[in-house]
Structure formats: structure tokens, C-alpha cells
Coordinates of C-alpha atoms in Angstrom, one line a residue:
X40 CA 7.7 -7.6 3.3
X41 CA 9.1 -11.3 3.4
X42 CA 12.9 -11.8 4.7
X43 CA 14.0 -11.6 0.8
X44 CA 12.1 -8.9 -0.2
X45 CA 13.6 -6.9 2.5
X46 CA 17.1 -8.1 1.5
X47 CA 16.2 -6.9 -2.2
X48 CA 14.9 -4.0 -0.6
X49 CA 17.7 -3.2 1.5
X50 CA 19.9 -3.6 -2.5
X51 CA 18.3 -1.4 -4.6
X52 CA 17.0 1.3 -2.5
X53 CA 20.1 3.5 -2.8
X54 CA 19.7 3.2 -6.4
X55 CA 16.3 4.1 -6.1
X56 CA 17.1 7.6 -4.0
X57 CA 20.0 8.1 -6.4
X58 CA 17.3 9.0 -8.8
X59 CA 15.7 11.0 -6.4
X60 CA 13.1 8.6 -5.4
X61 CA 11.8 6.8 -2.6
X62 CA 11.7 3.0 -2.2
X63 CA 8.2 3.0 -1.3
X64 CA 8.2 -1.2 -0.4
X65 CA 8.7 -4.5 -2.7
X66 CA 6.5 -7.8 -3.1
X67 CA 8.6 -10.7 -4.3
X68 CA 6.4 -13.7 -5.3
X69 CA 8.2 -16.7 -6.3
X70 CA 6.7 -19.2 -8.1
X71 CA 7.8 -22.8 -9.1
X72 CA 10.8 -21.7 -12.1
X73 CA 10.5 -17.9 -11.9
X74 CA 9.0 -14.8 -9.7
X75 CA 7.4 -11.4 -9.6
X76 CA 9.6 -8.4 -8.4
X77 CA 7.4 -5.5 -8.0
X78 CA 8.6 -2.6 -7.0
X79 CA 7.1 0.7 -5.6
X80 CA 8.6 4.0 -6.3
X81 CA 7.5 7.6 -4.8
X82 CA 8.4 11.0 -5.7
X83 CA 8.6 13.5 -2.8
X84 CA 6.3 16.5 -3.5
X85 CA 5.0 15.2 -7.4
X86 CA 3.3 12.3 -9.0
X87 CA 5.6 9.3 -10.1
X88 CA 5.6 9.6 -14.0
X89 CA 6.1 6.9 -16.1
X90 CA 9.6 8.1 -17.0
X91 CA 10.6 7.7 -12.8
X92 CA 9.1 3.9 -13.4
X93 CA 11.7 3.5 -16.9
X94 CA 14.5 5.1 -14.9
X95 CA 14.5 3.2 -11.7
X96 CA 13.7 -0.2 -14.2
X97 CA 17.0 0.6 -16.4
X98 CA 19.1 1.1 -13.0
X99 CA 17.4 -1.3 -10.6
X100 CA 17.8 -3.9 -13.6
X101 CA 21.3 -3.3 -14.0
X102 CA 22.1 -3.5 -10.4
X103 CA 20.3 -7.0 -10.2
X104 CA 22.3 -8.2 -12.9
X105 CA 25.5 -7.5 -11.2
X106 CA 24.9 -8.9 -7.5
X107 CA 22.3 -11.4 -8.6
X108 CA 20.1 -11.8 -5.4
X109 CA 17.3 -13.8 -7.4
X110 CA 18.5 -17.6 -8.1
X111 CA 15.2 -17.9 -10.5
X112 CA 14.0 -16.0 -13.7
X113 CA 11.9 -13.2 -12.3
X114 CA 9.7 -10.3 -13.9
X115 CA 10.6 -6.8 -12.9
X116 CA 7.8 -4.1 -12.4
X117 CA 7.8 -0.6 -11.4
X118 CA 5.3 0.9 -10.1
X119 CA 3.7 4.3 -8.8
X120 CA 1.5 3.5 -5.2
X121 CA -1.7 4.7 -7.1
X122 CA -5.0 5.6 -4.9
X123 CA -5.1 2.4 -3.3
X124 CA -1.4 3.1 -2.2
X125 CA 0.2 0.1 -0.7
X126 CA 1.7 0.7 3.2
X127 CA 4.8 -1.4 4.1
X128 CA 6.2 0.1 7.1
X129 CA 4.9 2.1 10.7
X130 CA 6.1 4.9 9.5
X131 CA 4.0 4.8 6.5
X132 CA 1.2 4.1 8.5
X133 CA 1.9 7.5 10.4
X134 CA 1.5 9.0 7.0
X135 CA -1.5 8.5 6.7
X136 CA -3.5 9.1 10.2
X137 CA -7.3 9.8 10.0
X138 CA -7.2 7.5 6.4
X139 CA -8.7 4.2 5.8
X140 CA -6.9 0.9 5.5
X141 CA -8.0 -2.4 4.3
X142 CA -5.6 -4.7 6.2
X143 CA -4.5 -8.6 6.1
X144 CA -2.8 -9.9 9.2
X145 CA -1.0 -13.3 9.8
X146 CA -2.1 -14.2 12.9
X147 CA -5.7 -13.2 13.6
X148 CA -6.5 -10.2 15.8
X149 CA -10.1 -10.3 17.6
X150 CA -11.2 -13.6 15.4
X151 CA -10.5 -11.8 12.2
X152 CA -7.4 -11.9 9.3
X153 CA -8.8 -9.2 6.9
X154 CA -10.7 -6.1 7.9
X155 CA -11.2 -2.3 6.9
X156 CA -10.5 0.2 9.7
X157 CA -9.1 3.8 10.6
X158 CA -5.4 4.6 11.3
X159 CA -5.8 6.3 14.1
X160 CA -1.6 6.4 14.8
X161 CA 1.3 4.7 15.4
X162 CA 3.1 4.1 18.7
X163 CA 6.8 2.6 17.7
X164 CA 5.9 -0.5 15.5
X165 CA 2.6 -0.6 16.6
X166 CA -0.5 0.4 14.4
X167 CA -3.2 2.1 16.2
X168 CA -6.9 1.5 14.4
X169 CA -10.2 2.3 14.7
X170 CA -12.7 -0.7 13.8
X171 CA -16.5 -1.3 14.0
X172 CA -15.5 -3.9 16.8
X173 CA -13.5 -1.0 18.6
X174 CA -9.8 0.0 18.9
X175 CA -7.0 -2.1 17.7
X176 CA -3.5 -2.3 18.5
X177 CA -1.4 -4.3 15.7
X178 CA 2.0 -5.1 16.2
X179 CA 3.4 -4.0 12.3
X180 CA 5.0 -8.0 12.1
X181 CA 1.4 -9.3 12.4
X182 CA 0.4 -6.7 9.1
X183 CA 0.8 -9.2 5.9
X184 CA -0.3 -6.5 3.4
X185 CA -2.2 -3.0 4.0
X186 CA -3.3 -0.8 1.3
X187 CA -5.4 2.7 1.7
X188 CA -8.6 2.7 0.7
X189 CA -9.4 5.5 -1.5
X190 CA -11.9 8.1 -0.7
X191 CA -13.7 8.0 -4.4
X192 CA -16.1 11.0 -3.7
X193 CA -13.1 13.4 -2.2
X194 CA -11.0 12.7 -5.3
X195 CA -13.8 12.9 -7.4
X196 CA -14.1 10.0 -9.2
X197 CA -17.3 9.1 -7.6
X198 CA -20.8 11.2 -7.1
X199 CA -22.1 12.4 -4.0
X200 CA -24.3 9.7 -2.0
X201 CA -27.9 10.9 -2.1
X202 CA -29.4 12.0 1.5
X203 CA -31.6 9.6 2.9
X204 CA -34.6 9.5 5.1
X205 CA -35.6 7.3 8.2
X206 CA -35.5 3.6 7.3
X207 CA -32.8 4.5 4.2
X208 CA -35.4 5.4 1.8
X209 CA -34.5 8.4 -0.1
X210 CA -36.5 11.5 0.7
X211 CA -38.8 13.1 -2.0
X212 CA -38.2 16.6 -2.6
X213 CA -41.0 19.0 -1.8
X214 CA -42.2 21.1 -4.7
X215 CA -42.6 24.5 -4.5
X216 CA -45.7 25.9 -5.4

């Protein structure tokens, strides 16, 4: 998160657990005359409902009325993480060990910015990954944005990939006679 979005963050998140919610992260994109204030909400133990996203917009809206941290316009969202869940901190990252990431750094690590790799744990702020290069170490100030990548055939939502044989041809089945 950018220096304001953590100083929004920092605002509204005992708002946000007042409703029995966690703060998940924010992304606060200013542009020219107004911004984008997105937050993301969690819900220990449940799914975030649309209801959790009105509640924590009424309360977080009234709170930014009152202390005014945003000099421009802006748009407020609320949001659930969803599969592709968004990770903001280390401790998120230790979350989700053994999971999949698609990651954007600031600085290049090993001649790349954006890659897909394993969390394979955290050690302080320090991300631990598995990549096709080999084992990363990423210092969490160097992550600019991190999201999980969904596993489409575990939750469902995607079919079963067909065996293959030598070469990745598929493989004709034998008929019985």
C-alpha cells in the first residue's frame, strides 16, 4: 500500500472491526481532480455479503466526511477479496502457504517485475517463493501488488485437464471387446 493508503488504512480500520470485520488492505488511485478508494473487507469464518460491503460504506463514509484525509473528490468501493484475493501484508502471505501468487515488484528481482510463483513462507517481512527460475526471497517493500491465483479445477469452476500421452498428445482410449 502507498504512504496514503496506509494512513487511510490506519483511519478506518477500527471502524471496519467495529463491524466485526477485517480491513483486509486499500488501493487509493488518484487521478488528475478525483480518486478511487477501494477498500477490502473480510469476515472471519464466513463469506463477506453484500450487506458487510453497505455497512462498512455507510460507516467508513461517514468517518471520511468528518476527518477528511482525501483533498480531492474520490469514489468509495467496498469490496469482498473474491478468488483472486488480493494480499497486502507478510502476514497475509503466511495465510496462504503452499498457494499460488501472481506478483508485481518495484524493483526487479532475478531480471523480472511480474511473475507467478508458490508461497512457500514467510520469514519476518520477507516472502519466501517457489519460481520456475528457483527460490525467491522478496523483501514485502519490493511487493507492489500480489493477488492469489485461483485454483479453477479445486473450486470447481473449471473441468478436469484430460491425461496426456508422450509428446502432449491425448491418449486414445482402448475399446473393450
Amino acid at each position: 500500500m502507498t504512504g496514503k493508503a496506509t494512513e487511510i488504512g490506519d483511519l478506518l480500520a477500527p471502524t471496519v472491526e467495529a463491524l466485526g470485520l477485517e480491513l483486509l488492505g486499500i488501493e487509493f488511485a488518484p487521478t488528475g481532480h478525483s480518486a478511487l478508494l477501494r477498500l477490502y473487507i473480510d469476515a472471519p469464518g464466513r463469506l463477506v455479503g453484500i450487506e458487510d460491503c453497505e455497512a462498512v460504506s455507510r460507516e467508513v463514509a461517514a468517518v471520511l466526511d468528518v476527518e477528511d484525509p482525501i483533498a480531492s473528490q474520490y469514489t468509495l468501493e467496498v469490496s469482498s477479496p473474491g478468488i483472486d484475493r488480493p494480499l497486502f501484508t507478510a502476514e497475509q502471505f503466511g495465510r496462504f502457504v503452499g498457494e499460488q501468487a501472481k506478483l508485481t515488484l518495484r524493483m526487479a528481482q532475478d531480471g523480472r517485475r511480474r511473475f507467478i510463483a508458490r508461497i512457500t513462507g514467510v520469514e519476518g517481512d520477507v516472502v519466501l517463493l517457489a519460481h520456475e527460475a528457483g527460490d525467491m526471497r522478496v523483501p514485502h517493500d519490493n511487493i507492489e501488488k500480489a493477488r492469489l491465483v485461483p485454483d479453477l479445477v479445486a473450486l470447481g469452476l473449471a473441468a478436469q485437464p484430460k491425461p496426456t500421452g508422450p509428446g502432449g498428445t491425448r491418449r486414445k482410449a482402448k475399446k473393450e471387446s
